Tab-separated table of C-alpha atoms in Angstrom:
chain	number	residue	atom	x	y	z
A	8	GLU	CA	24.442	-10.384	-2.396
A	9	THR	CA	22.202	-9.899	0.609
A	10	ILE	CA	18.732	-8.674	1.401
A	11	ALA	CA	19.777	-7.666	4.923
A	12	LEU	CA	19.765	-3.986	5.869
A	13	PRO	CA	21.407	-2.138	8.756
A	14	VAL	CA	18.991	-1.103	11.497
A	15	PRO	CA	19.066	2.666	12.066
A	16	ASP	CA	19.750	3.618	15.669
A	17	ALA	CA	16.382	5.374	15.865
A	18	LEU	CA	14.460	2.111	15.291
A	19	SER	CA	13.682	-0.460	17.941
A	20	ASP	CA	14.147	-4.101	17.035
A	21	PHE	CA	10.362	-4.473	16.884
A	22	GLU	CA	10.079	-1.555	14.456
A	23	ALA	CA	12.928	-2.942	12.374
A	24	GLY	CA	11.133	-6.279	12.215
A	25	GLY	CA	8.103	-4.479	10.798
A	26	VAL	CA	9.989	-2.950	7.860
A	27	PRO	CA	10.341	-5.955	5.566
A	28	GLU	CA	8.427	-7.089	3.773
A	29	ALA	CA	5.825	-4.305	4.046
A	30	TYR	CA	7.925	-1.253	3.210
A	31	ILE	CA	9.923	-2.893	0.446
A	32	THR	CA	6.726	-4.279	-1.097
A	33	ALA	CA	5.104	-0.852	-0.884
A	34	HIS	CA	8.090	0.890	-2.469
A	35	ASP	CA	8.246	-1.678	-5.257
A	36	ALA	CA	4.520	-1.292	-5.956
A	37	LEU	CA	4.566	2.503	-5.904
A	38	VAL	CA	7.868	3.416	-7.499
A	39	THR	CA	9.191	0.451	-9.477
A	40	GLN	CA	5.943	-1.013	-10.801
A	41	GLY	CA	3.717	2.071	-10.522
A	42	ALA	CA	6.258	4.705	-11.630
A	43	LEU	CA	4.879	7.144	-9.063
A	44	ALA	CA	6.325	10.628	-9.527
A	45	PRO	CA	6.413	13.480	-7.015
A	46	GLY	CA	3.231	15.535	-7.082
A	47	GLU	CA	0.997	12.814	-8.514
A	48	THR	CA	-2.215	11.554	-6.917
A	49	VAL	CA	-2.448	7.979	-5.611
A	50	LEU	CA	-5.282	5.874	-4.196
A	51	ILE	CA	-4.259	3.207	-1.678
A	52	HIS	CA	-6.815	0.560	-0.788
A	53	ALA	CA	-6.742	-1.028	2.681
A	54	VAL	CA	-4.690	1.948	3.792
A	55	GLY	CA	-4.638	0.749	7.399
A	56	SER	CA	-2.905	-2.547	6.559
A	57	GLY	CA	0.835	-3.074	7.002
A	58	VAL	CA	1.690	-2.497	3.342
A	59	GLY	CA	-1.015	0.164	3.073
A	60	VAL	CA	0.493	2.218	5.910
A	61	ALA	CA	3.934	1.858	4.347
A	62	ALA	CA	2.657	2.925	0.920
A	63	LEU	CA	0.867	5.910	2.453
A	64	GLN	CA	4.037	7.190	4.101
A	65	ILE	CA	6.252	6.613	1.076
A	66	ALA	CA	3.812	8.394	-1.238
A	67	HIS	CA	3.406	11.244	1.247
A	68	ALA	CA	7.203	11.584	1.491
A	69	LEU	CA	7.318	11.888	-2.300
A	70	GLY	CA	4.996	14.883	-2.114
A	71	CYS	CA	2.013	13.063	-3.579
A	72	LYS	CA	-1.650	13.577	-2.732
A	73	VAL	CA	-2.820	10.367	-1.067
A	74	LEU	CA	-6.376	9.025	-0.974
A	75	GLY	CA	-7.049	5.868	1.012
A	76	THR	CA	-9.852	3.405	1.627
A	77	SER	CA	-10.788	1.305	4.631
A	78	ARG	CA	-13.846	-0.230	6.277
A	79	HIS	CA	-12.824	1.158	9.665
A	80	ASP	CA	-13.178	4.811	10.680
A	81	ALA	CA	-10.539	4.366	13.365
A	82	LYS	CA	-7.983	3.170	10.810
A	83	LEU	CA	-8.754	6.109	8.539
A	84	ALA	CA	-8.268	8.481	11.473
A	85	ARG	CA	-4.889	6.922	12.283
A	86	ALA	CA	-3.895	7.081	8.619
A	87	ALA	CA	-4.773	10.787	8.530
A	88	GLU	CA	-2.197	11.337	11.285
A	89	LEU	CA	0.429	9.819	8.958
A	90	GLY	CA	-0.387	12.030	5.981
A	91	LEU	CA	-3.557	10.651	4.383
A	92	ASP	CA	-5.164	13.544	2.503
A	93	LEU	CA	-8.582	12.034	1.838
A	94	PRO	CA	-10.030	9.107	3.833
A	95	ILE	CA	-12.723	7.025	2.109
A	96	ASP	CA	-14.980	4.734	4.141
A	97	VAL	CA	-16.006	2.040	1.670
A	98	THR	CA	-18.846	0.879	3.916
A	99	THR	CA	-20.722	4.109	3.167
A	100	GLN	CA	-19.077	5.503	0.015
A	101	LEU	CA	-18.358	4.329	-3.524
A	102	PHE	CA	-14.667	5.051	-3.800
A	103	ASP	CA	-14.663	5.775	-7.534
A	104	ASP	CA	-17.372	8.417	-7.074
A	105	VAL	CA	-15.390	10.019	-4.244
A	106	VAL	CA	-12.198	9.961	-6.301
A	107	MET	CA	-13.801	11.613	-9.308
A	108	ARG	CA	-15.378	14.338	-7.167
A	109	ALA	CA	-12.124	14.971	-5.320
A	110	THR	CA	-10.094	15.181	-8.539
A	111	HIS	CA	-12.654	17.239	-10.514
A	112	SER	CA	-13.392	14.213	-12.757
A	113	ARG	CA	-9.737	13.691	-13.643
A	114	GLY	CA	-9.074	10.515	-11.622
A	115	VAL	CA	-5.920	9.373	-9.844
A	116	ASP	CA	-2.565	8.633	-11.438
A	117	LEU	CA	-1.954	5.389	-9.544
A	118	ILE	CA	-3.950	2.857	-7.542
A	119	ILE	CA	-2.391	0.324	-5.165
A	120	ASP	CA	-4.903	-2.506	-4.799
A	121	PHE	CA	-5.099	-5.384	-2.344
A	122	VAL	CA	-8.726	-6.313	-2.999
A	123	GLY	CA	-8.798	-7.580	-6.579
A	124	ALA	CA	-11.966	-8.681	-8.338
A	125	ASP	CA	-14.586	-6.740	-6.359
A	126	TYR	CA	-12.807	-3.419	-6.924
A	127	PHE	CA	-11.569	-3.960	-10.473
A	128	GLU	CA	-14.229	-2.145	-12.498
A	129	ARG	CA	-14.364	0.805	-10.120
A	130	ASN	CA	-10.563	0.972	-10.105
A	131	LEU	CA	-10.624	1.476	-13.859
A	132	ASN	CA	-13.303	4.144	-13.422
A	133	ALA	CA	-11.177	5.970	-10.858
A	134	LEU	CA	-7.985	6.098	-12.921
A	135	ALA	CA	-6.942	9.167	-14.871
A	136	ILE	CA	-5.813	9.074	-18.481
A	137	LYS	CA	-2.486	7.165	-18.563
A	138	GLY	CA	-3.198	5.919	-15.026
A	139	ARG	CA	-1.578	2.822	-13.524
A	140	LEU	CA	-3.101	0.037	-11.432
A	141	VAL	CA	-0.797	-2.177	-9.368
A	142	PHE	CA	-2.092	-5.366	-7.742
A	143	VAL	CA	-0.447	-6.396	-4.466
A	144	SER	CA	-3.084	-8.918	-3.332
A	145	THR	CA	-6.450	-10.345	-4.392
A	146	LEU	CA	-8.448	-10.588	-1.170
A	147	SER	CA	-11.827	-10.654	-2.937
A	148	GLY	CA	-10.724	-13.006	-5.716
A	149	ALA	CA	-8.356	-13.085	-8.674
A	150	GLN	CA	-10.806	-13.589	-11.559
A	151	THR	CA	-12.632	-10.685	-13.190
A	152	GLU	CA	-13.763	-9.326	-16.554
A	153	LEU	CA	-11.496	-6.834	-18.276
A	154	SER	CA	-12.819	-4.008	-20.434
A	155	ILE	CA	-10.117	-3.732	-23.068
A	156	ALA	CA	-11.937	-0.739	-24.520
A	157	THR	CA	-11.467	1.161	-21.250
A	158	LEU	CA	-7.754	0.326	-21.246
A	159	MET	CA	-7.442	1.591	-24.793
A	160	ARG	CA	-9.499	4.729	-24.282
A	161	LYS	CA	-7.635	5.757	-21.113
A	162	ARG	CA	-4.277	4.283	-22.181
A	163	LEU	CA	-4.005	2.506	-18.827
A	164	ARG	CA	-1.255	0.228	-17.540
A	165	LEU	CA	-1.852	-2.743	-15.234
A	166	ALA	CA	0.896	-4.438	-13.210
A	167	GLY	CA	1.274	-6.931	-10.405
A	168	THR	CA	3.911	-7.374	-7.752
A	169	THR	CA	5.000	-9.937	-5.199
A	170	LEU	CA	8.386	-10.409	-3.574
A	171	ARG	CA	8.293	-13.939	-2.247
A	172	ASN	CA	8.693	-15.850	-5.511
A	173	ARG	CA	11.340	-13.595	-7.050
A	174	PRO	CA	14.928	-14.681	-7.662
A	175	LEU	CA	17.446	-13.503	-5.062
A	176	ASP	CA	18.998	-10.891	-7.342
A	177	GLU	CA	15.600	-9.236	-7.852
A	178	LYS	CA	14.925	-9.267	-4.105
A	179	VAL	CA	18.315	-7.619	-3.582
A	180	ALA	CA	17.500	-4.969	-6.184
A	181	ALA	CA	14.107	-4.233	-4.583
A	182	THR	CA	15.716	-3.985	-1.142
A	183	ARG	CA	18.470	-1.664	-2.354
A	184	ALA	CA	16.003	0.546	-4.240
A	185	PHE	CA	14.000	1.054	-1.064
A	186	ALA	CA	17.032	1.506	1.180
A	187	ASP	CA	18.778	4.046	-1.034
A	188	SER	CA	15.822	6.416	-0.989
A	189	PHE	CA	13.960	5.740	2.235
A	190	LEU	CA	16.260	4.215	4.870
A	191	PRO	CA	17.410	7.748	5.782
A	192	LEU	CA	13.760	8.725	6.350
A	193	LEU	CA	13.349	5.795	8.746
A	194	ALA	CA	16.562	6.851	10.468
A	195	ASN	CA	15.318	10.406	11.097
A	196	ARG	CA	11.767	9.150	11.780
A	197	SER	CA	10.189	11.062	8.920
A	198	ILE	CA	8.706	7.634	8.208
A	199	VAL	CA	7.631	5.532	11.183
A	200	VAL	CA	6.679	1.889	11.587
A	201	PRO	CA	3.421	1.668	13.567
A	202	ILE	CA	3.484	-1.430	15.752
A	203	ASP	CA	-0.005	-2.547	16.688
A	204	ARG	CA	0.855	-5.475	18.966
A	205	VAL	CA	3.849	-7.592	19.923
A	206	TYR	CA	3.307	-11.289	20.714
A	207	PRO	CA	5.830	-13.752	22.132
A	208	LEU	CA	6.655	-16.490	19.650
A	209	ALA	CA	4.798	-19.050	21.780
A	210	GLU	CA	1.588	-17.074	21.086
A	211	ALA	CA	1.978	-17.056	17.302
A	212	ALA	CA	-1.450	-18.661	16.906
A	213	ALA	CA	-3.033	-15.790	18.818
A	214	ALA	CA	-1.160	-13.322	16.608
A	215	HIS	CA	-2.576	-15.005	13.497
A	216	ALA	CA	-6.072	-14.940	14.976
A	217	TYR	CA	-5.711	-11.234	15.723
A	218	MET	CA	-4.522	-10.584	12.165
A	219	GLU	CA	-7.535	-12.457	10.796
A	220	SER	CA	-9.809	-10.183	12.846
A	221	ASN	CA	-8.600	-7.249	10.701
A	222	GLU	CA	-8.551	-4.986	13.743
A	223	ASN	CA	-4.866	-4.088	13.594
A	224	PHE	CA	-3.434	-0.829	12.289
A	225	GLY	CA	0.134	-1.345	11.105
A	226	LYS	CA	2.283	-4.305	12.019
A	227	ILE	CA	1.848	-7.325	14.275
A	228	VAL	CA	5.281	-8.496	15.426
A	229	LEU	CA	6.499	-11.711	17.043
A	230	SER	CA	9.085	-11.398	19.809
A	231	ILE	CA	11.774	-14.092	19.794
């Protein structure tokens, strides 16, 4: 068993280095955990992040309507070039209000969340009946209050995903699931891997500092 994948000829080594773990994580969150089906509507938080950009492109390739949040207008503009249907600037807008207006009060079928506690209540507000919420990270904290009544009334499903602590066989399965459906789209460049900056390995500290600035769109790659 292996989690290695062949690099399509159309990808540079830097682009190939940006595929895992972002694209496999995004596919697992959307399709395996979130059961996203073609034609559904999905909200992706932090849509300009590495996993966010990957999730945007995968959902777009599935024919889904994609809404995305960010604190940076420039990131939302870049995301729109990759298929984002509705950008939401969370510095000036309440995303659940925007979602409900955009969906005629129906809500979205799936939310991919990196933020956690601060967004939890509004995530539940923004979900449609039988909607799904998948947690990929908890940047604002992992502890929150849960309205069980809302879960019952809307018949919601909550899930979490991470790849790093999974057994090897599950990592292999997640890799194969992504590769079977989406490696051909990387090969023909229907899906691209935006590379924000490339740093030599000796400047890894600078790369980390740049990542912490939250200015990047897409992947930061180390050159070895």
